[in-house]
Tab-separated table of C-alpha atoms in Angstrom:
chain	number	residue	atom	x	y	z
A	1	UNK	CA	-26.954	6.712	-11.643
A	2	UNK	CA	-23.219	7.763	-12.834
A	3	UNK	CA	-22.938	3.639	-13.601
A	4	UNK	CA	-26.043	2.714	-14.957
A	5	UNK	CA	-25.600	6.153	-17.576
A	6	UNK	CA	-21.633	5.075	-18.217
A	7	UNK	CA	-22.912	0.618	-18.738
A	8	UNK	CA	-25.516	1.783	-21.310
A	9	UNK	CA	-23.207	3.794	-22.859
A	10	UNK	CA	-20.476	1.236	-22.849
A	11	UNK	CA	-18.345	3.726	-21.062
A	12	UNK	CA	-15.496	2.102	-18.330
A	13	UNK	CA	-16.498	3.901	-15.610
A	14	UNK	CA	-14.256	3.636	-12.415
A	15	UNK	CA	-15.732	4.960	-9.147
A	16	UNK	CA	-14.696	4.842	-5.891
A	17	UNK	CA	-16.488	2.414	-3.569
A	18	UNK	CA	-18.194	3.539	-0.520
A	19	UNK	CA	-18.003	1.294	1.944
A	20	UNK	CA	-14.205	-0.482	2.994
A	21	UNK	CA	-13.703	-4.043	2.700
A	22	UNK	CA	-12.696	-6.113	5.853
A	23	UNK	CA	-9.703	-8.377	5.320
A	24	UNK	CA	-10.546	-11.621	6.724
A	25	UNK	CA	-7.855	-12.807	9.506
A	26	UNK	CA	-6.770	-15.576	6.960
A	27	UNK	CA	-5.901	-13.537	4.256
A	28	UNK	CA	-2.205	-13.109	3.652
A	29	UNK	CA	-1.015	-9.470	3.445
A	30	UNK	CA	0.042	-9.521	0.094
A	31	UNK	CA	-3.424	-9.974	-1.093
A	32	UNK	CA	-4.294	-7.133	1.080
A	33	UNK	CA	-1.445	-5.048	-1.036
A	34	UNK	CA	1.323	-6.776	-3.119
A	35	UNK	CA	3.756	-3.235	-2.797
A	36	UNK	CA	5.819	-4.051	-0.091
A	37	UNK	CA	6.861	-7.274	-1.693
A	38	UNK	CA	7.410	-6.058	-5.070
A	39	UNK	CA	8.317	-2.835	-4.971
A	40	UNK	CA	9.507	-0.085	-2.679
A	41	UNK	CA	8.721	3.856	-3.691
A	42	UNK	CA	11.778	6.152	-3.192
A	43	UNK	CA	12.335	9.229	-1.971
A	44	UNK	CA	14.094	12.209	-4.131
A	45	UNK	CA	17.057	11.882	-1.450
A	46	UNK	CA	16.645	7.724	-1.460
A	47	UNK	CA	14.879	6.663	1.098
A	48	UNK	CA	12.355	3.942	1.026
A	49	UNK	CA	8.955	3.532	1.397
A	50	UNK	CA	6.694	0.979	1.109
A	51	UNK	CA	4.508	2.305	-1.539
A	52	UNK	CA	3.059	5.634	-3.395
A	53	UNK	CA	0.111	6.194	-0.982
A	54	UNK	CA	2.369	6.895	1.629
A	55	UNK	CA	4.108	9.654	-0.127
A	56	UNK	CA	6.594	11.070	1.844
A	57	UNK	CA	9.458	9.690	4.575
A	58	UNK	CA	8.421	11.443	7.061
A	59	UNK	CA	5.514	9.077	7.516
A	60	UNK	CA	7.458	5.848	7.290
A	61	UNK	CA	10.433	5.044	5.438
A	62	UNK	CA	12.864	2.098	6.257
A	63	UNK	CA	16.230	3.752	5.074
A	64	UNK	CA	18.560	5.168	2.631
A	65	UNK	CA	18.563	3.152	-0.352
A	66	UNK	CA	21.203	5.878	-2.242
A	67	UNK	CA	23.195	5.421	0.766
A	68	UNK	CA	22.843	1.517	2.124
A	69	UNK	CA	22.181	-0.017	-0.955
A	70	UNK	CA	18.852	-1.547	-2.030
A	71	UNK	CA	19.144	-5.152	-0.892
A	72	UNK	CA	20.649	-4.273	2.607
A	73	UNK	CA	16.835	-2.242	2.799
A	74	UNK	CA	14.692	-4.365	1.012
A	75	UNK	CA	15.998	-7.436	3.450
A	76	UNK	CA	16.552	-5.263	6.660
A	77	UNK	CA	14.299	-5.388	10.101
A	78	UNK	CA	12.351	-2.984	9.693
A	79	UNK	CA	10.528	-3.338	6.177
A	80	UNK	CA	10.608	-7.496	7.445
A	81	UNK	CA	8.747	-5.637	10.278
A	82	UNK	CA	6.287	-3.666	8.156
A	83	UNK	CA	5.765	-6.926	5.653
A	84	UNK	CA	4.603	-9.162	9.022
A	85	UNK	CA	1.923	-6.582	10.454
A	86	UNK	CA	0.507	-5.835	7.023
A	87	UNK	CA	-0.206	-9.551	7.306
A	88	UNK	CA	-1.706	-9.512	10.347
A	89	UNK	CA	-4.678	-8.228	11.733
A	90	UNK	CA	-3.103	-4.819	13.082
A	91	UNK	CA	-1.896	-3.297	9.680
A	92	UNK	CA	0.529	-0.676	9.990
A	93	UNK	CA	-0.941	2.719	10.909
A	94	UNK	CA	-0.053	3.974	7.244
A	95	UNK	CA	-2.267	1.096	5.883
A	96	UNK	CA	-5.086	1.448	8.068
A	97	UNK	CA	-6.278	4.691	6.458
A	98	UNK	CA	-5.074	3.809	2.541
A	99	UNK	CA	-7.687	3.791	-0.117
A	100	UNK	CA	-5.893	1.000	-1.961
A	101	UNK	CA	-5.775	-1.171	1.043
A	102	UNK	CA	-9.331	-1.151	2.251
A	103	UNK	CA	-10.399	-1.236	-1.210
A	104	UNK	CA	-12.196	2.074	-1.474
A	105	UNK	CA	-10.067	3.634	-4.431
């Protein structure tokens, strides 16, 4: 009703869907979510995540960016790590449960 009330109105309305999408196996993670290949989200103390959903290190972060410097995390194991199973069909665990990645927010 919300949609129908805010198109006749000419209102941009912007609702959450309800039901997740699937990613197809053949669809390359950064058309799941772009983030962890074109942008990390840091920490107050400088450590790196892979995006703003995840909100704080203690969930996953992949090091000290304030301490290692940015391109020795960006290009280290573990975000190369991270970037491979968001491609594949066994996202990481942060991922699995992110609005923005199965496309309910």
């Amino acid at each position: 009703m919300a949609r129908a009330v805010a198109e006749r109105l000419g209102v941009a309305l912007r609702l959450p869907n309800l039901t997740p999408r699937r990613q197809a196996s053949d669809v390359p993670g950064r058309k799941r979510c772009d983030w962890p290949w074109r942008g990390a989200y840091i920490s107050y103390d400088g450590r790196a995540m892979p995006c703003c959903m995840v909100a704080t290190p203690d969930r996953i972060h992949f090091g000290n960016m304030a301490e290692e410097g940015v391109a020795a995390i960006w290009n280290n194991a573990a975000y190369a790590a991270f970037r491979k199973a968001l491609s594949s069909d066994m996202p990481p665990q942060v991922c699995s449960s992110c609005a923005v990645y199965s496309g309910t927010f």
